[in-house]
mmCIF file of C-alpha atoms and ligand atoms in Angstrom:
data_model
loop_
_atom_site.group_PDB
_atom_site.id
_atom_site.type_symbol
_atom_site.label_atom_id
_atom_site.label_comp_id
_atom_site.label_asym_id
_atom_site.label_seq_id
_atom_site.Cartn_x
_atom_site.Cartn_y
_atom_site.Cartn_z
ATOM 1 C CA MET C 1 57.256 166.541 93.312
ATOM 2 C CA PRO C 2 56.987 170.235 92.447
ATOM 3 C CA ILE C 3 54.009 171.738 90.347
ATOM 4 C CA ASP C 4 55.330 172.524 87.399
ATOM 5 C CA LEU C 5 53.813 175.489 85.633
ATOM 6 C CA ARG C 6 57.111 176.607 83.870
ATOM 7 C CA SER C 7 55.503 175.563 80.288
ATOM 8 C CA ASP C 8 53.563 172.943 78.371
ATOM 9 C CA THR C 9 56.361 171.638 77.201
ATOM 10 C CA ILE C 10 57.460 169.657 80.223
ATOM 11 C CA THR C 11 54.660 166.954 80.173
ATOM 12 C CA GLN C 12 55.832 163.255 80.079
ATOM 13 C CA PRO C 13 54.610 160.896 77.589
ATOM 14 C CA SER C 14 50.696 158.844 79.341
ATOM 15 C CA ASP C 15 51.099 155.326 79.848
ATOM 16 C CA GLY C 16 49.007 154.801 76.228
ATOM 17 C CA MET C 17 50.973 156.903 74.594
ATOM 18 C CA ARG C 18 54.086 154.531 76.030
ATOM 19 C CA ARG C 19 52.198 151.535 74.946
ATOM 20 C CA ALA C 20 51.218 152.858 71.306
ATOM 21 C CA ILE C 21 55.557 153.739 70.961
ATOM 22 C CA ALA C 22 56.026 150.629 71.756
ATOM 23 C CA GLU C 23 54.029 148.735 68.977
ATOM 24 C CA ALA C 24 54.382 151.134 66.473
ATOM 25 C CA GLU C 25 55.242 149.547 62.942
ATOM 26 C CA VAL C 26 58.124 151.389 61.430
ATOM 27 C CA GLY C 27 59.783 151.892 58.216
ATOM 28 C CA ASP C 28 62.341 154.277 56.617
ATOM 29 C CA ASP C 29 60.951 157.838 56.627
ATOM 30 C CA VAL C 30 63.536 159.465 54.221
ATOM 31 C CA TYR C 31 62.590 156.644 51.627
ATOM 32 C CA GLY C 32 59.103 157.437 52.734
ATOM 33 C CA GLU C 33 58.544 153.915 54.101
ATOM 34 C CA ASP C 34 57.101 154.738 57.536
ATOM 35 C CA PRO C 35 53.588 153.683 57.359
ATOM 36 C CA THR C 36 53.298 155.470 61.237
ATOM 37 C CA VAL C 37 54.583 158.499 59.846
ATOM 38 C CA ASN C 38 52.522 158.698 57.053
ATOM 39 C CA ARG C 39 49.474 157.889 58.937
ATOM 40 C CA LEU C 40 49.607 160.833 60.899
ATOM 41 C CA GLN C 41 50.611 162.811 57.895
ATOM 42 C CA ASP C 42 47.493 161.731 56.315
ATOM 43 C CA VAL C 43 45.527 162.607 59.658
ATOM 44 C CA ALA C 44 47.230 165.881 59.981
ATOM 45 C CA ALA C 45 46.449 167.077 56.664
ATOM 46 C CA ASP C 46 43.005 165.967 57.164
ATOM 47 C CA LEU C 47 42.932 167.829 60.328
ATOM 48 C CA LEU C 48 44.218 171.250 59.270
ATOM 49 C CA GLY C 49 41.822 171.036 55.907
ATOM 50 C CA LYS C 50 45.269 170.786 53.470
ATOM 51 C CA GLU C 51 46.349 168.793 50.433
ATOM 52 C CA ALA C 52 49.043 167.206 52.359
ATOM 53 C CA ALA C 53 51.471 167.403 55.437
ATOM 54 C CA LEU C 54 54.956 166.390 57.140
ATOM 55 C CA PHE C 55 55.908 165.427 60.218
ATOM 56 C CA VAL C 56 59.213 167.449 61.704
ATOM 57 C CA PRO C 57 61.046 167.127 64.669
ATOM 58 C CA SER C 58 60.186 170.664 66.315
ATOM 59 C CA GLY C 59 58.452 174.028 66.190
ATOM 60 C CA THR C 60 61.022 175.852 65.002
ATOM 61 C CA MET C 61 61.912 173.839 62.221
ATOM 62 C CA ALA C 62 58.618 173.984 61.253
ATOM 63 C CA ASN C 63 58.602 177.368 61.277
ATOM 64 C CA GLN C 64 61.968 177.721 59.669
ATOM 65 C CA ILE C 65 61.050 175.590 57.214
ATOM 66 C CA CYS C 66 57.903 177.376 56.188
ATOM 67 C CA LEU C 67 59.606 180.666 55.616
ATOM 68 C CA TYR C 68 62.166 179.065 53.658
ATOM 69 C CA VAL C 69 59.527 177.613 51.084
ATOM 70 C CA LEU C 70 57.711 180.471 50.835
ATOM 71 C CA THR C 71 60.879 183.286 50.257
ATOM 72 C CA ASP C 72 64.065 184.086 48.525
ATOM 73 C CA PRO C 73 66.725 185.328 49.750
ATOM 74 C CA GLY C 74 66.385 188.954 50.643
ATOM 75 C CA ASP C 75 62.816 189.230 50.804
ATOM 76 C CA GLU C 76 61.270 190.739 54.276
ATOM 77 C CA VAL C 77 58.684 188.459 56.575
ATOM 78 C CA VAL C 78 55.748 191.086 58.475
ATOM 79 C CA LEU C 79 55.223 189.603 62.023
ATOM 80 C CA GLU C 80 54.195 190.693 65.590
ATOM 81 C CA ARG C 81 56.665 192.096 67.626
ATOM 82 C CA SER C 82 55.930 189.135 70.349
ATOM 83 C CA SER C 83 56.241 186.561 67.720
ATOM 84 C CA HIS C 84 58.196 183.368 68.711
ATOM 85 C CA VAL C 85 60.046 183.648 64.926
ATOM 86 C CA PHE C 86 61.253 186.818 66.354
ATOM 87 C CA ASN C 87 62.371 186.614 69.835
ATOM 88 C CA TYR C 88 62.815 182.809 70.271
ATOM 89 C CA GLU C 89 64.497 181.065 66.870
ATOM 90 C CA THR C 90 68.234 182.405 67.432
ATOM 91 C CA GLY C 91 68.112 184.592 64.023
ATOM 92 C CA ALA C 92 67.845 181.614 62.276
ATOM 93 C CA ALA C 93 65.402 183.091 59.704
ATOM 94 C CA GLY C 94 68.124 185.133 58.487
ATOM 95 C CA LEU C 95 70.670 182.363 58.534
ATOM 96 C CA LEU C 96 68.738 179.475 57.230
ATOM 97 C CA SER C 97 66.172 181.825 54.106
ATOM 98 C CA GLY C 98 68.581 184.975 54.278
ATOM 99 C CA VAL C 99 65.225 186.612 54.955
ATOM 100 C CA GLN C 100 64.866 190.042 57.132
ATOM 101 C CA LEU C 101 61.862 189.949 59.712
ATOM 102 C CA HIS C 102 59.683 193.325 60.100
ATOM 103 C CA PRO C 103 58.559 192.902 63.450
ATOM 104 C CA VAL C 104 55.373 195.265 63.920
ATOM 105 C CA ASP C 105 53.451 196.059 66.752
ATOM 106 C CA GLY C 106 50.074 194.251 67.191
ATOM 107 C CA LYS C 107 47.189 194.785 69.778
ATOM 108 C CA ASN C 108 47.377 192.470 72.817
ATOM 109 C CA GLY C 109 49.845 190.176 70.758
ATOM 110 C CA LEU C 110 47.565 190.229 67.589
ATOM 111 C CA LEU C 111 48.331 191.915 64.315
ATOM 112 C CA THR C 112 45.908 194.208 62.905
ATOM 113 C CA PRO C 113 45.024 194.699 59.324
ATOM 114 C CA ASP C 114 46.347 198.395 59.747
ATOM 115 C CA ALA C 115 49.975 197.299 60.751
ATOM 116 C CA VAL C 116 50.570 194.472 58.015
ATOM 117 C CA GLU C 117 49.426 197.240 55.576
ATOM 118 C CA ALA C 118 51.538 199.842 56.817
ATOM 119 C CA ALA C 119 54.451 197.626 56.618
ATOM 120 C CA ILE C 120 54.356 196.494 53.259
ATOM 121 C CA ARG C 121 57.222 197.767 51.165
ATOM 122 C CA PRO C 122 56.208 199.678 47.851
ATOM 123 C CA ASP C 123 57.751 197.926 45.041
ATOM 124 C CA MET C 124 61.193 200.776 44.636
ATOM 125 C CA PRO C 125 64.007 199.239 44.193
ATOM 126 C CA VAL C 126 65.686 200.323 47.598
ATOM 127 C CA PHE C 127 62.759 198.146 49.679
ATOM 128 C CA PRO C 128 62.955 194.838 50.580
ATOM 129 C CA PRO C 129 60.172 192.665 48.501
ATOM 130 C CA THR C 130 57.358 191.966 51.293
ATOM 131 C CA ARG C 131 56.869 188.342 50.499
ATOM 132 C CA VAL C 132 55.144 186.725 54.020
ATOM 133 C CA VAL C 133 52.694 187.781 56.930
ATOM 134 C CA SER C 134 53.221 185.386 59.680
ATOM 135 C CA ILE C 135 50.676 184.947 62.669
ATOM 136 C CA GLU C 136 50.555 182.957 65.610
ATOM 137 C CA ASN C 137 47.679 181.378 66.918
ATOM 138 C CA THR C 138 47.256 181.137 69.955
ATOM 139 C CA ALA C 139 50.271 183.800 70.500
ATOM 140 C CA ASN C 140 52.371 182.864 73.234
ATOM 141 C CA LYS C 141 54.017 185.631 74.612
ATOM 142 C CA ALA C 142 50.878 187.962 74.492
ATOM 143 C CA GLY C 143 49.109 185.316 77.073
ATOM 144 C CA GLY C 144 47.822 182.839 74.756
ATOM 145 C CA ARG C 145 45.307 184.812 73.025
ATOM 146 C CA VAL C 146 43.295 183.635 70.538
ATOM 147 C CA TYR C 147 43.180 185.160 66.661
ATOM 148 C CA PRO C 148 39.304 185.675 66.101
ATOM 149 C CA MET C 149 38.567 184.635 62.253
ATOM 150 C CA ASP C 150 37.285 187.590 61.292
ATOM 151 C CA ARG C 151 40.890 189.106 62.369
ATOM 152 C CA ILE C 152 42.553 186.417 60.384
ATOM 153 C CA ARG C 153 40.177 187.148 57.642
ATOM 154 C CA ALA C 154 40.976 190.573 57.777
ATOM 155 C CA VAL C 155 44.349 190.393 57.407
ATOM 156 C CA GLU C 156 44.399 187.707 54.908
ATOM 157 C CA ASP C 157 42.252 190.581 52.463
ATOM 158 C CA VAL C 158 45.516 192.810 52.716
ATOM 159 C CA VAL C 159 47.845 189.633 52.218
ATOM 160 C CA ARG C 160 45.726 188.759 49.082
ATOM 161 C CA GLU C 161 45.871 192.608 47.853
ATOM 162 C CA HIS C 162 49.476 192.827 47.610
ATOM 163 C CA ASP C 163 49.870 189.393 46.451
ATOM 164 C CA LEU C 164 51.825 187.556 49.591
ATOM 165 C CA ARG C 165 52.156 184.423 51.338
ATOM 166 C CA PHE C 166 50.259 184.099 54.431
ATOM 167 C CA HIS C 167 51.965 181.763 57.060
ATOM 168 C CA LEU C 168 50.201 179.998 60.580
ATOM 169 C CA ASP C 169 52.434 179.249 63.600
ATOM 170 C CA GLY C 170 49.963 176.984 65.150
ATOM 171 C CA ALA C 171 51.685 175.981 67.881
ATOM 172 C CA ARG C 172 48.998 176.043 69.945
ATOM 173 C CA LEU C 173 46.174 175.703 67.039
ATOM 174 C CA TRP C 174 45.059 173.162 69.153
ATOM 175 C CA ASN C 175 43.994 175.118 72.054
ATOM 176 C CA ALA C 176 42.847 178.182 70.091
ATOM 177 C CA SER C 177 40.330 175.247 68.414
ATOM 178 C CA ALA C 178 39.399 173.730 72.215
ATOM 179 C CA ALA C 179 38.428 177.162 73.388
ATOM 180 C CA THR C 180 36.309 178.595 70.731
ATOM 181 C CA GLY C 181 34.764 175.563 68.939
ATOM 182 C CA VAL C 182 36.011 176.798 65.917
ATOM 183 C CA ASP C 183 37.805 173.935 64.166
ATOM 184 C CA GLU C 184 41.509 173.611 62.999
ATOM 185 C CA ALA C 185 40.745 172.987 59.304
ATOM 186 C CA THR C 186 38.732 176.476 59.464
ATOM 187 C CA TYR C 187 41.247 178.654 61.069
ATOM 188 C CA ALA C 188 43.902 176.988 58.463
ATOM 189 C CA GLU C 189 41.728 177.601 55.517
ATOM 190 C CA PRO C 190 43.474 181.084 55.391
ATOM 191 C CA PHE C 191 46.814 180.304 55.218
ATOM 192 C CA ASP C 192 49.260 179.268 52.769
ATOM 193 C CA ILE C 193 50.832 176.577 54.943
ATOM 194 C CA VAL C 194 50.370 176.288 58.735
ATOM 195 C CA TRP C 195 52.115 173.973 61.426
ATOM 196 C CA ALA C 196 50.586 172.361 65.060
ATOM 197 C CA ALA C 197 53.109 171.068 67.844
ATOM 198 C CA LEU C 198 52.454 167.999 68.978
ATOM 199 C CA SER C 199 54.473 168.242 72.191
ATOM 200 C CA LYS C 200 53.207 171.286 73.914
ATOM 201 C CA GLY C 201 49.710 170.497 75.087
ATOM 202 C CA LEU C 202 49.094 167.385 73.586
ATOM 203 C CA GLY C 203 52.128 165.635 75.465
ATOM 204 C CA CYS C 204 54.202 164.440 72.690
ATOM 205 C CA PRO C 205 58.057 163.940 73.669
ATOM 206 C CA VAL C 206 58.570 165.072 69.836
ATOM 207 C CA GLY C 207 57.358 166.526 66.509
ATOM 208 C CA SER C 208 55.231 168.931 65.020
ATOM 209 C CA VAL C 209 53.512 168.748 61.664
ATOM 210 C CA ILE C 210 53.498 171.306 58.465
ATOM 211 C CA ALA C 211 50.356 170.935 56.632
ATOM 212 C CA GLY C 212 49.661 172.801 52.855
ATOM 213 C CA SER C 213 49.372 171.843 49.132
ATOM 214 C CA GLN C 214 51.109 169.340 47.500
ATOM 215 C CA ASP C 215 53.299 171.921 45.940
ATOM 216 C CA LEU C 216 54.859 173.687 49.051
ATOM 217 C CA ILE C 217 54.687 170.170 51.079
ATOM 218 C CA GLU C 218 57.217 168.510 48.623
ATOM 219 C CA ALA C 219 58.937 171.644 48.819
ATOM 220 C CA ALA C 220 59.006 171.402 52.579
ATOM 221 C CA THR C 221 60.297 167.713 52.278
ATOM 222 C CA VAL C 222 63.418 168.631 50.524
ATOM 223 C CA ALA C 223 63.914 172.193 53.076
ATOM 224 C CA ARG C 224 63.415 169.467 55.975
ATOM 225 C CA LYS C 225 66.488 167.283 54.992
ATOM 226 C CA ARG C 226 68.564 170.061 53.904
ATOM 227 C CA PHE C 227 68.065 171.548 57.806
ATOM 228 C CA GLY C 228 68.901 167.812 58.937
ATOM 229 C CA GLY C 229 65.373 166.791 60.014
ATOM 230 C CA GLY C 230 65.054 164.148 57.469
ATOM 231 C CA MET C 231 64.614 161.038 60.121
ATOM 232 C CA ARG C 232 64.546 157.183 59.432
ATOM 233 C CA GLN C 233 62.143 155.126 61.635
ATOM 234 C CA ALA C 234 60.067 158.378 62.991
ATOM 235 C CA GLY C 235 57.057 156.053 62.867
ATOM 236 C CA ILE C 236 58.465 155.517 67.132
ATOM 237 C CA LEU C 237 57.606 159.498 67.154
ATOM 238 C CA ALA C 238 54.799 159.875 65.063
ATOM 239 C CA ALA C 239 52.634 157.273 66.781
ATOM 240 C CA ALA C 240 52.753 159.206 69.736
ATOM 241 C CA GLY C 241 50.902 162.323 67.882
ATOM 242 C CA LEU C 242 48.192 160.098 66.444
ATOM 243 C CA TYR C 243 47.381 158.736 70.025
ATOM 244 C CA ALA C 244 47.901 162.395 71.451
ATOM 245 C CA LEU C 245 45.247 163.496 68.289
ATOM 246 C CA GLU C 246 43.012 160.864 69.008
ATOM 247 C CA HIS C 247 43.676 160.781 73.233
ATOM 248 C CA HIS C 248 44.639 164.055 74.485
ATOM 249 C CA ARG C 249 43.438 166.659 71.897
ATOM 250 C CA PRO C 250 39.669 166.088 73.254
ATOM 251 C CA HIS C 251 40.975 167.197 77.061
ATOM 252 C CA LEU C 252 42.873 170.513 76.324
ATOM 253 C CA ALA C 253 39.974 172.647 77.534
ATOM 254 C CA ASP C 254 40.302 170.866 80.955
ATOM 255 C CA ASP C 255 43.512 173.105 80.812
ATOM 256 C CA HIS C 256 41.874 176.199 80.087
ATOM 257 C CA GLU C 257 39.810 175.779 83.118
ATOM 258 C CA LYS C 258 42.794 174.786 84.986
ATOM 259 C CA ALA C 259 43.793 178.335 84.026
ATOM 260 C CA ARG C 260 41.022 180.078 84.621
ATOM 261 C CA VAL C 261 41.133 178.867 88.449
ATOM 262 C CA PHE C 262 44.991 180.036 88.998
ATOM 263 C CA ALA C 263 43.913 183.063 87.060
ATOM 264 C CA GLU C 264 41.104 183.925 89.715
ATOM 265 C CA GLY C 265 43.702 182.795 92.305
ATOM 266 C CA MET C 266 45.910 185.212 91.539
ATOM 267 C CA GLU C 267 43.380 188.459 91.108
ATOM 268 C CA ALA C 268 43.042 187.782 94.710
ATOM 269 C CA CYS C 269 45.918 188.388 96.001
ATOM 270 C CA ALA C 270 46.902 192.175 96.294
ATOM 271 C CA ALA C 271 50.583 192.014 95.286
ATOM 272 C CA PHE C 272 49.468 191.024 91.524
ATOM 273 C CA SER C 273 47.496 191.903 88.619
ATOM 274 C CA VAL C 274 45.833 190.031 86.355
ATOM 275 C CA ASP C 275 43.377 190.498 83.660
ATOM 276 C CA LEU C 276 41.195 187.823 83.588
ATOM 277 C CA ASP C 277 39.689 188.684 80.067
ATOM 278 C CA ALA C 278 42.973 187.834 78.864
ATOM 279 C CA VAL C 279 43.226 184.478 80.078
ATOM 280 C CA GLU C 280 41.642 182.679 76.756
ATOM 281 C CA THR C 281 43.537 179.465 76.774
ATOM 282 C CA ASN C 282 46.133 177.351 78.729
ATOM 283 C CA ILE C 283 48.447 180.744 79.499
ATOM 284 C CA VAL C 284 48.080 182.935 82.041
ATOM 285 C CA LEU C 285 50.285 186.052 82.701
ATOM 286 C CA PHE C 286 50.277 187.929 85.135
ATOM 287 C CA ASP C 287 52.470 190.885 86.888
ATOM 288 C CA VAL C 288 54.034 192.108 89.926
ATOM 289 C CA ASN C 289 52.329 195.381 91.595
ATOM 290 C CA ASP C 290 56.128 196.069 93.057
ATOM 291 C CA GLY C 291 59.449 195.296 92.246
ATOM 292 C CA THR C 292 60.570 192.523 89.367
ATOM 293 C CA ALA C 293 58.982 189.396 88.987
ATOM 294 C CA GLN C 294 62.330 187.023 89.467
ATOM 295 C CA PRO C 295 62.592 187.476 93.335
ATOM 296 C CA VAL C 296 58.801 186.496 93.265
ATOM 297 C CA VAL C 297 59.277 183.770 90.942
ATOM 298 C CA ASP C 298 62.263 182.243 93.462
ATOM 299 C CA ARG C 299 60.451 182.609 96.527
ATOM 300 C CA ILE C 300 57.587 180.911 95.241
ATOM 301 C CA ALA C 301 59.827 178.042 93.240
ATOM 302 C CA ASP C 302 61.014 177.511 97.090
ATOM 303 C CA GLU C 303 57.969 176.744 98.087
ATOM 304 C CA GLY C 304 57.364 173.665 95.246
ATOM 305 C CA VAL C 305 55.515 175.716 92.334
ATOM 306 C CA LEU C 306 57.401 176.565 89.225
ATOM 307 C CA LEU C 307 56.490 179.289 87.404
ATOM 308 C CA THR C 308 58.506 181.697 84.176
ATOM 309 C CA PRO C 309 59.877 185.049 84.415
ATOM 310 C CA PHE C 310 58.258 186.530 81.099
ATOM 311 C CA GLY C 311 59.017 190.043 81.451
ATOM 312 C CA PRO C 312 60.535 193.058 84.039
ATOM 313 C CA LYS C 313 57.473 192.174 85.906
ATOM 314 C CA THR C 314 55.817 189.579 84.225
ATOM 315 C CA ILE C 315 55.356 185.999 85.449
ATOM 316 C CA ARG C 316 54.216 183.086 83.078
ATOM 317 C CA ALA C 317 52.183 179.992 83.910
ATOM 318 C CA THR C 318 51.297 177.575 81.741
ATOM 319 C CA PHE C 319 48.705 174.657 82.353
ATOM 320 C CA HIS C 320 48.904 170.973 80.755
ATOM 321 C CA ARG C 321 47.592 167.509 80.988
ATOM 322 C CA ASP C 322 50.586 166.839 83.879
ATOM 323 C CA VAL C 323 49.118 169.340 85.937
ATOM 324 C CA SER C 324 45.484 168.073 87.815
ATOM 325 C CA MET C 325 43.109 170.316 89.002
ATOM 326 C CA ASP C 326 43.899 169.416 92.862
ATOM 327 C CA ALA C 327 47.425 170.679 92.026
ATOM 328 C CA VAL C 328 46.298 173.721 90.469
ATOM 329 C CA SER C 329 44.431 174.467 93.746
ATOM 330 C CA LYS C 330 47.571 173.374 95.348
ATOM 331 C CA ALA C 331 49.407 176.426 93.362
ATOM 332 C CA VAL C 332 47.108 178.662 93.977
ATOM 333 C CA GLU C 333 46.813 177.905 97.893
ATOM 334 C CA THR C 334 50.596 178.156 97.865
ATOM 335 C CA ILE C 335 51.194 181.728 96.312
ATOM 336 C CA GLN C 336 48.412 182.980 98.579
ATOM 337 C CA ALA C 337 49.624 182.005 101.752
ATOM 338 C CA LEU C 338 53.409 184.059 100.567
ATOM 339 C CA TYR C 339 51.222 187.021 98.610
ATOM 340 C CA ALA C 340 48.015 187.707 101.424
ATOM 341 C CA PRO C 341 44.908 187.876 99.628
ATOM 342 C CA THR C 342 42.994 190.737 99.541
ATOM 343 C CA ALA C 343 39.418 190.738 101.638
ATOM 344 C CA ALA C 344 36.913 188.611 99.541
HETATM 345 C C1 LIG G 1 57.245 176.562 71.259
HETATM 346 C C2 LIG G 1 56.662 177.516 70.022
HETATM 347 C C3 LIG G 1 57.343 177.110 68.799
HETATM 348 C C4 LIG G 1 58.636 176.266 68.588
HETATM 349 O O1 LIG G 1 58.136 175.146 68.658
HETATM 350 P P1 LIG G 1 59.312 174.193 69.709
HETATM 351 O O2 LIG G 1 59.058 172.670 69.081
HETATM 352 O O3 LIG G 1 60.327 173.937 71.296
HETATM 353 O O4 LIG G 1 60.667 174.430 68.444
HETATM 354 C C5 LIG G 1 57.130 177.967 67.873
HETATM 355 N N1 LIG G 1 55.840 178.850 67.938
HETATM 356 C C6 LIG G 1 55.471 179.096 69.297
HETATM 357 C C7 LIG G 1 54.607 180.539 69.250
HETATM 358 C C8 LIG G 1 55.980 178.501 70.225
HETATM 359 O O5 LIG G 1 55.015 178.508 71.562
#
């Protein structure tokens, strides 16, 4: 069995999760009659500190629903250049919501209030109306960086001053909270609408939860159906989410510890550069000093450790509940045997 560090989406449902799935009480969720989905939505709304929540099949659909309910066609959405919405969603925001994305450069993948302010269009009939500012916490492509709360507040000030709407891609919001101790509801409070993934570090096979005001969640429910995401006996899936929130979420900090151990192991290799201060959650980015990432990833894969090339010279390793600390040590040893460590 290879040690698979490509993504935190590759996890298998745990035994307890499989039991919860098997025993789930279900109904037709398009009728609003699935008790397990309804329970998950109540729990999620509570954890995220919002009036209501909605269970959706994927994070991509969550982002697209959020943008759809916050915008009109022709509007513009300001986001960080490395964001998932801009890079990894097949141009869906243009297709499904008819909006234009306006990427700006942040710092370490995080938006700054100045960059947001500078991107907001003047109110003149030649410009697309700026409507939404979207941020990602943690910031995936930046290596799982956490937004400090005061940065979120500073961006929020700009958002409110210009009467914009504020969207949070919280695919890994649980990781941000596990890393800092700031609870999810506190992180979510400045935003009109937020979502968090159940299928990444939490280890569910499927699903994300969107949370916001009652009105926005009603609009999101219509959008979910319109996008083909209305599900029937979805309690089968929601049961996994409830199980993960209770039993897997408390262990996310372990994944951060694994990431740190791995990053220190890579730093000891002369062939690589890693910014240890940038390792805040479950993602490690490191750079290949000579040559490109792909052949290095291929060579390490031949020895049974799977990584993701994440840029011309950058490699990503992601830590999750299906990789043990022993496996992390083994991965480090394997890579160090190939790329000789510098003298300690
Ligand atoms: C994974 C991810 C998504 C998309 O989630 P899927 O469930 O894979 O569609 C969106 N945003 C971020 C930051 C992600 O890491």
